[in-house]
């Protein structure tokens, strides 16, 4: 999987080009396009057509319908803020990686029951940041985390230095890419 997962919100389709070209120019070949806007499905489709060499996934997927739409549009990974068994089931059927949001031992155990060993840790800053990840890694040494939410240039390196961190998610990648364009 890609190490950096920009959380992308597309309000209007032309932003797909603006944002994805900026990310690419900054060496980031991934975009998690969120189902927070009406055009999310179309944005994923367009992104997959125009940026076939990028890893395009769907974020903020909170139900089965959105998951089916995202996969039909071409998403190659699915991210949720929490854990949905329905979404996990659809992803499994399509053999697509699913990264559910898990911040408690019970949620991590639910993910493990579903065969998922990489989870989103969201909102990372609110749920204890790196200290919490380290504490959770003691009983769950098989689990990898994607800290997201409140991660920025100021704290990214400490997360990256921890070997249980599979990747970093965040909207700041988009902000930075657009600033450096
Ligand atoms: C998400 O959905 O993953 C978050 O909105 C990203 O959080 P951030 O904006 O603090 O990076």
Coordinates of C-alpha atoms and ligand atoms in Angstrom, one line a residue:
X1 CA 0.0 0.0 0.0
X2 CA 1.0 3.6 -0.5
X3 CA 2.6 5.3 2.5
X4 CA 0.7 8.6 2.2
X5 CA -3.0 8.7 1.8
X6 CA -4.4 12.1 1.1
X7 CA -7.9 12.6 2.2
X8 CA -9.5 14.4 -0.8
X9 CA -12.9 16.2 -0.9
X10 CA -14.2 17.0 -4.3
X11 CA -17.0 19.5 -4.5
X12 CA -16.9 19.9 -8.2
X13 CA -15.5 17.6 -10.8
X14 CA -12.8 19.9 -12.2
X15 CA -11.1 19.8 -8.8
X16 CA -10.1 16.2 -9.6
X17 CA -7.6 17.4 -12.1
X18 CA -6.4 20.3 -9.9
X19 CA -5.9 18.2 -6.8
X20 CA -4.6 14.9 -8.4
X21 CA -2.1 16.7 -10.7
X22 CA -0.8 18.6 -7.6
X23 CA -0.5 15.5 -5.6
X24 CA 1.4 13.7 -8.4
X25 CA 3.7 16.7 -8.8
X26 CA 4.5 16.3 -5.1
X27 CA 5.4 12.7 -5.5
X28 CA 2.1 11.3 -4.0
X29 CA 0.5 8.7 -6.1
X30 CA -2.6 8.1 -4.1
X31 CA -6.0 9.7 -3.3
X32 CA -8.7 8.8 -0.9
X33 CA -11.8 10.5 -2.5
X34 CA -14.4 10.9 0.2
X35 CA -18.1 10.3 0.1
X36 CA -18.8 13.6 1.7
X37 CA -20.0 15.2 -1.5
X38 CA -22.7 14.4 -4.0
X39 CA -20.1 13.9 -6.8
X40 CA -17.9 11.4 -5.0
X41 CA -18.7 8.5 -7.3
X42 CA -18.2 10.5 -10.5
X43 CA -15.0 12.0 -9.0
X44 CA -13.6 8.5 -8.4
X45 CA -14.6 7.4 -11.9
X46 CA -12.9 10.4 -13.5
X47 CA -9.8 10.0 -11.3
X48 CA -9.5 6.4 -12.3
X49 CA -9.8 7.3 -16.0
X50 CA -7.4 10.2 -16.0
X51 CA -4.9 9.0 -13.4
X52 CA -4.7 5.2 -14.1
X53 CA -1.2 5.0 -12.5
X54 CA -2.4 6.4 -9.2
X55 CA -4.0 4.4 -6.4
X56 CA -7.5 5.7 -6.1
X57 CA -9.7 4.7 -3.2
X58 CA -12.9 5.9 -1.5
X59 CA -13.1 7.4 1.9
X60 CA -15.9 8.2 4.4
X61 CA -17.7 5.1 3.1
X62 CA -20.3 4.5 5.8
X63 CA -22.7 2.1 4.2
X64 CA -23.0 -0.8 1.8
X65 CA -24.5 1.4 -1.0
X66 CA -21.6 3.8 -1.0
X67 CA -19.2 0.9 -1.0
X68 CA -20.9 -0.7 -4.0
X69 CA -20.9 2.6 -5.9
X70 CA -17.2 3.3 -5.0
X71 CA -16.1 -0.1 -6.3
X72 CA -18.2 0.2 -9.4
X73 CA -16.5 3.6 -10.1
X74 CA -13.1 2.0 -9.8
X75 CA -12.0 2.5 -6.2
X76 CA -9.2 0.0 -5.3
X77 CA -9.4 0.5 -1.6
X78 CA -12.1 1.5 0.9
X79 CA -11.7 3.6 4.0
X80 CA -14.4 4.2 6.7
X81 CA -14.3 6.5 9.8
X82 CA -15.6 3.5 11.8
X83 CA -16.1 -0.2 11.2
X84 CA -19.0 -1.4 9.1
X85 CA -19.6 -5.2 8.8
X86 CA -21.7 -4.6 5.6
X87 CA -18.9 -2.6 4.0
X88 CA -16.4 -5.3 5.1
X89 CA -18.5 -7.9 3.4
X90 CA -18.8 -6.1 0.1
X91 CA -15.0 -5.5 0.1
X92 CA -14.3 -9.1 0.8
X93 CA -16.6 -10.2 -2.1
X94 CA -14.7 -7.9 -4.4
X95 CA -11.3 -8.7 -3.0
X96 CA -10.7 -5.0 -2.2
X97 CA -8.7 -3.9 0.9
X98 CA -10.9 -2.3 3.6
X99 CA -9.4 0.0 6.2
X100 CA -12.1 0.6 8.9
X101 CA -11.7 3.2 11.6
X102 CA -10.8 1.5 15.0
X103 CA -9.6 3.2 18.1
X104 CA -10.6 0.8 20.9
X105 CA -9.5 -2.7 21.7
X106 CA -13.1 -3.9 21.1
X107 CA -13.2 -2.3 17.7
X108 CA -9.8 -3.8 16.8
X109 CA -11.0 -7.2 17.9
X110 CA -14.1 -6.8 15.6
X111 CA -11.8 -6.0 12.7
X112 CA -9.7 -9.0 13.5
X113 CA -12.8 -11.2 13.5
X114 CA -13.5 -10.0 10.0
X115 CA -9.9 -10.9 8.9
X116 CA -8.8 -7.2 8.8
X117 CA -5.3 -6.5 10.2
X118 CA -4.7 -2.9 9.0
X119 CA -7.0 -0.3 10.4
X120 CA -7.5 3.5 10.3
X121 CA -6.8 5.2 13.6
X122 CA -9.2 8.2 13.5
X123 CA -9.2 10.9 14.8
X124 CA -5.6 10.1 15.7
X125 CA -5.0 13.3 17.7
X126 CA -8.2 13.0 19.8
X127 CA -7.8 9.3 20.6
X128 CA -4.3 9.5 22.1
X129 CA -2.0 9.8 19.1
X130 CA 1.2 7.8 19.1
X131 CA 1.0 6.9 22.8
X132 CA -2.3 5.2 22.2
X133 CA -0.9 3.4 19.1
X134 CA 2.0 2.1 21.1
X135 CA -0.3 0.9 24.0
X136 CA -2.7 -0.8 21.5
X137 CA 0.2 -2.5 19.8
X138 CA 1.1 -4.5 22.9
X139 CA -1.9 -6.8 22.8
X140 CA -2.4 -6.4 19.0
X141 CA 1.1 -6.9 17.6
X142 CA -0.4 -8.2 14.3
X143 CA -2.2 -5.0 13.7
X144 CA -1.0 -2.1 11.5
X145 CA -2.4 1.4 11.8
X146 CA -3.1 4.3 9.5
X147 CA -3.2 7.3 11.8
X148 CA -5.5 10.0 10.3
X149 CA -7.0 13.1 11.7
X150 CA -4.8 15.8 13.1
X151 CA -1.7 14.5 11.5
X152 CA 0.4 17.2 9.9
X153 CA 4.0 18.1 9.0
X154 CA 4.7 18.8 12.7
X155 CA 4.0 15.2 13.9
X156 CA 4.1 13.0 10.8
X157 CA 7.7 11.9 11.4
X158 CA 7.1 10.5 14.9
X159 CA 4.2 8.4 13.5
X160 CA 6.3 7.2 10.5
X161 CA 9.1 6.2 12.9
X162 CA 6.8 3.6 14.6
X163 CA 6.9 0.3 12.8
X164 CA 3.2 -0.5 13.3
X165 CA 2.3 2.5 11.2
X166 CA 1.4 1.2 7.7
X167 CA 0.6 4.6 6.2
X168 CA -0.5 8.1 7.1
X169 CA -3.8 9.7 6.1
X170 CA -4.7 13.3 6.1
X171 CA -6.1 16.3 4.3
X172 CA -2.8 18.2 4.9
X173 CA -1.2 16.4 1.9
X174 CA -3.7 18.1 -0.4
X175 CA -3.2 21.5 1.2
X176 CA 0.5 21.2 0.9
X177 CA 0.4 19.9 -2.7
X178 CA -1.9 22.8 -3.8
X179 CA 0.5 25.3 -2.1
X180 CA 3.6 23.8 -3.7
X181 CA 2.0 23.7 -7.2
Ligands
LIG1 C1 -10.6 12.0 7.5 O1 -11.7 11.8 7.2 O2 -9.7 11.1 7.5 C2 -10.2 13.3 8.2 O3 -11.1 14.3 7.9 C3 -8.8 13.8 7.9 O4 -8.4 14.5 9.0 P1 -7.5 15.8 8.8 O5 -8.3 16.8 8.0 O6 -7.2 16.2 10.2 O7 -6.3 15.3 8.1

